[in-house]
Tab-separated table of C-alpha atoms in Angstrom:
chain	number	residue	atom	x	y	z
A	237	ASN	CA	18.714	268.477	96.859
A	238	LYS	CA	20.490	270.730	99.370
A	239	MET	CA	18.624	273.774	98.071
A	240	ILE	CA	15.272	272.005	98.141
A	241	ASN	CA	15.914	270.750	101.665
A	242	LYS	CA	16.866	274.266	102.802
A	243	PHE	CA	13.725	275.766	101.251
A	244	ASN	CA	11.620	273.125	102.985
A	245	GLU	CA	13.432	273.770	106.281
A	246	TRP	CA	12.733	277.514	106.045
A	247	SER	CA	9.107	277.130	104.945
A	248	PRO	CA	6.763	278.831	105.363
A	249	ALA	CA	8.702	281.985	104.544
A	250	ILE	CA	8.737	285.073	102.361
A	251	PHE	CA	11.487	284.636	99.792
A	252	ILE	CA	12.723	288.102	98.927
A	253	GLY	CA	15.529	289.494	96.781
A	254	TYR	CA	16.460	292.350	94.495
A	255	ASN	CA	15.051	291.839	90.996
A	256	SER	CA	14.617	288.233	92.068
A	257	ILE	CA	11.199	287.561	90.558
A	258	SER	CA	12.310	288.494	87.046
A	259	PHE	CA	15.752	286.882	87.225
A	260	ASP	CA	16.643	284.587	90.128
A	261	GLU	CA	13.247	282.915	90.406
A	262	GLU	CA	13.095	282.238	86.670
A	263	PHE	CA	16.616	280.805	86.740
A	264	MET	CA	15.785	278.577	89.730
A	265	ARG	CA	12.454	277.449	88.284
A	266	ASN	CA	14.091	276.575	84.967
A	267	ALA	CA	16.775	274.534	86.745
A	268	LEU	CA	14.138	272.663	88.751
A	269	PHE	CA	12.131	271.949	85.587
A	270	GLN	CA	15.240	270.668	83.794
A	271	ASN	CA	16.001	268.366	86.717
A	272	LEU	CA	12.421	267.061	86.739
A	273	HIS	CA	11.717	268.294	90.246
A	274	GLN	CA	8.103	267.708	91.214
A	275	ASN	CA	7.587	271.275	92.486
A	276	PRO	CA	9.501	273.975	90.606
A	277	TYR	CA	7.394	276.617	92.401
A	278	LEU	CA	9.062	276.192	95.795
A	279	SER	CA	9.038	279.884	96.609
A	280	GLN	CA	5.295	280.314	96.216
A	281	THR	CA	3.720	277.043	97.353
A	282	ASN	CA	3.426	275.336	100.753
A	283	SER	CA	2.424	278.658	102.360
A	284	ASN	CA	5.558	280.373	101.018
A	285	LYS	CA	5.385	283.884	99.627
A	286	ARG	CA	7.724	285.901	97.453
A	287	ALA	CA	8.555	289.572	97.201
A	288	ASP	CA	10.914	291.681	95.160
A	289	VAL	CA	12.713	294.649	96.731
A	290	TYR	CA	13.199	296.104	93.238
A	291	HIS	CA	9.424	296.572	92.936
A	292	ILE	CA	9.126	297.801	96.520
A	293	VAL	CA	11.786	300.442	95.798
A	294	GLN	CA	9.938	301.514	92.648
A	295	ALA	CA	6.672	301.818	94.590
A	296	SER	CA	8.436	303.788	97.312
A	297	THR	CA	9.253	306.557	94.828
A	298	LEU	CA	5.509	307.182	94.442
A	299	TYR	CA	4.145	306.539	97.921
A	300	ILE	CA	7.057	307.614	100.145
A	301	PRO	CA	9.171	309.847	97.888
A	302	THR	CA	11.464	310.867	100.771
A	303	GLY	CA	12.121	307.255	101.762
A	304	LEU	CA	15.207	306.536	99.688
A	305	ASN	CA	17.715	308.632	97.794
A	306	ILE	CA	17.083	307.651	94.185
A	307	PRO	CA	19.954	308.491	91.824
A	308	GLU	CA	19.362	310.255	88.523
A	309	GLY	CA	19.625	308.548	85.169
A	310	ASN	CA	18.298	305.576	83.260
A	311	ASN	CA	19.709	302.960	85.639
A	312	LYS	CA	18.571	304.573	88.878
A	313	PHE	CA	16.932	301.390	90.187
A	314	LYS	CA	19.963	299.166	89.657
A	315	LEU	CA	21.242	298.015	93.027
A	316	GLU	CA	24.795	299.059	92.142
A	317	ASN	CA	23.559	302.673	91.762
A	318	LEU	CA	20.887	302.723	94.450
A	319	ALA	CA	23.089	301.407	97.275
A	320	PRO	CA	25.774	304.139	97.157
A	321	SER	CA	23.073	306.819	96.878
A	322	ASN	CA	21.793	305.590	100.231
A	323	LYS	CA	25.237	305.417	101.880
A	324	ILE	CA	25.440	301.646	101.571
A	325	ASP	CA	28.844	300.200	100.718
A	326	HIS	CA	28.515	298.195	97.525
A	327	ASN	CA	32.010	298.132	96.059
A	328	ASP	CA	31.662	294.479	95.089
A	329	ALA	CA	28.489	294.919	93.014
A	330	HIS	CA	27.247	291.688	91.425
A	331	ASP	CA	29.046	289.603	94.034
A	332	ALA	CA	26.288	287.463	95.570
A	333	LEU	CA	27.081	288.270	99.204
A	334	ALA	CA	27.571	291.998	98.487
A	335	ASP	CA	24.233	292.143	96.640
A	336	VAL	CA	22.440	290.352	99.487
A	337	THR	CA	23.991	292.711	102.052
A	338	ALA	CA	23.016	295.803	100.019
A	339	THR	CA	19.477	294.452	99.573
A	340	ILE	CA	19.130	293.884	103.318
A	341	GLU	CA	20.303	297.437	104.007
A	342	ILE	CA	17.790	298.885	101.516
A	343	CYS	CA	15.056	296.841	103.232
A	344	LYS	CA	16.137	298.120	106.651
A	345	ILE	CA	15.886	301.740	105.498
A	346	ILE	CA	12.341	301.258	104.237
A	347	LYS	CA	11.220	299.086	107.163
A	348	ASN	CA	12.669	301.392	109.834
A	349	LYS	CA	11.553	304.701	108.298
A	350	PHE	CA	8.198	303.561	106.912
A	351	PRO	CA	6.997	300.396	108.691
A	352	ASP	CA	3.397	300.685	107.420
A	353	PHE	CA	4.569	300.873	103.806
A	354	TRP	CA	6.911	297.910	104.393
A	355	ASP	CA	4.140	295.782	105.939
A	356	TYR	CA	1.736	296.702	103.143
A	357	SER	CA	4.374	295.813	100.544
A	358	LEU	CA	4.934	292.404	102.126
A	359	LYS	CA	1.184	291.788	102.133
A	360	THR	CA	1.349	291.847	98.323
A	361	SER	CA	3.722	288.864	98.365
A	362	SER	CA	0.862	286.366	98.003
A	363	LYS	CA	-2.400	286.041	96.085
A	364	THR	CA	-4.282	285.892	99.369
A	365	GLY	CA	-2.725	289.138	100.580
A	366	VAL	CA	-3.506	290.926	97.319
A	367	SER	CA	-7.108	289.667	97.420
A	368	GLU	CA	-7.464	290.937	101.003
A	369	ILE	CA	-6.196	294.364	99.952
A	370	LEU	CA	-8.502	294.521	96.931
A	371	GLU	CA	-11.584	293.272	98.761
A	372	GLY	CA	-10.951	295.505	101.782
A	373	SER	CA	-10.622	298.789	99.878
A	374	ASP	CA	-12.925	300.825	97.697
A	375	ILE	CA	-9.935	302.323	95.900
A	376	THR	CA	-6.417	300.943	95.545
A	377	CYS	CA	-3.264	302.287	93.944
A	378	HIS	CA	-0.667	300.272	92.106
A	379	HIS	CA	2.168	301.023	89.759
A	380	GLU	CA	3.882	299.735	86.670
A	381	SER	CA	7.297	300.501	85.289
A	382	TYR	CA	8.103	301.205	81.658
A	383	TYR	CA	11.685	301.937	80.691
A	384	GLY	CA	12.593	303.064	84.196
A	385	LYS	CA	9.639	305.414	84.585
A	386	ILE	CA	7.024	304.607	87.217
A	387	TYR	CA	3.334	305.102	86.424
A	388	PRO	CA	0.699	305.069	89.180
A	389	TYR	CA	-2.838	303.756	88.647
A	390	VAL	CA	-5.915	304.118	90.805
A	391	THR	CA	-8.356	301.210	90.568
A	392	THR	CA	-11.485	299.927	92.226
A	393	HIS	CA	-12.291	296.291	92.862
A	394	LEU	CA	-15.383	294.940	91.127
A	395	GLY	CA	-15.171	291.285	92.153
A	396	LYS	CA	-13.796	287.914	91.136
A	397	TYR	CA	-14.275	285.893	87.992
A	398	ILE	CA	-16.416	282.882	88.792
A	399	ASN	CA	-14.689	280.499	86.361
A	400	ARG	CA	-11.086	281.612	86.912
A	401	ASN	CA	-9.052	280.640	89.939
A	402	ASN	CA	-7.975	283.691	91.966
A	403	SER	CA	-8.659	286.193	89.191
A	404	GLU	CA	-9.736	289.643	90.277
A	405	ILE	CA	-11.645	292.265	88.282
A	406	ASN	CA	-10.365	295.818	88.728
A	407	ILE	CA	-10.875	298.982	86.716
């Protein structure tokens, strides 16, 4: 209950972490389901949004390639490798507080050096923000990651499905 109360106290907010959507959010959601909580989607309902610095860092390599120092190798996007490459102390990797501190420092680098990119990235933290981007642009770029390699895609927005809630059509 303490966690739920804290989330409600902070709301509305953007819940952000490093690789949090694929790991932390799934872990939290599973725990809330197992405890029969009425809303396991705390981080994305009640006007809350969620973002993942891991994905923002990956996108930065395409759109602002001079933004961060990205290490070489297969694990270049792991926080424990990325932080030292950007002169961020991260000797206690995988310690919760050390990981949070390193994540904040990575965010500060991007936000301070490239505020437009940072703001645009945060706009993608909700369905509404993504829809605004898609509907407001003739052409958009996005990326996907496969085995540590980032692939950019250029798309155009065709519209929305009539029978599907919040589904966009892009090619």
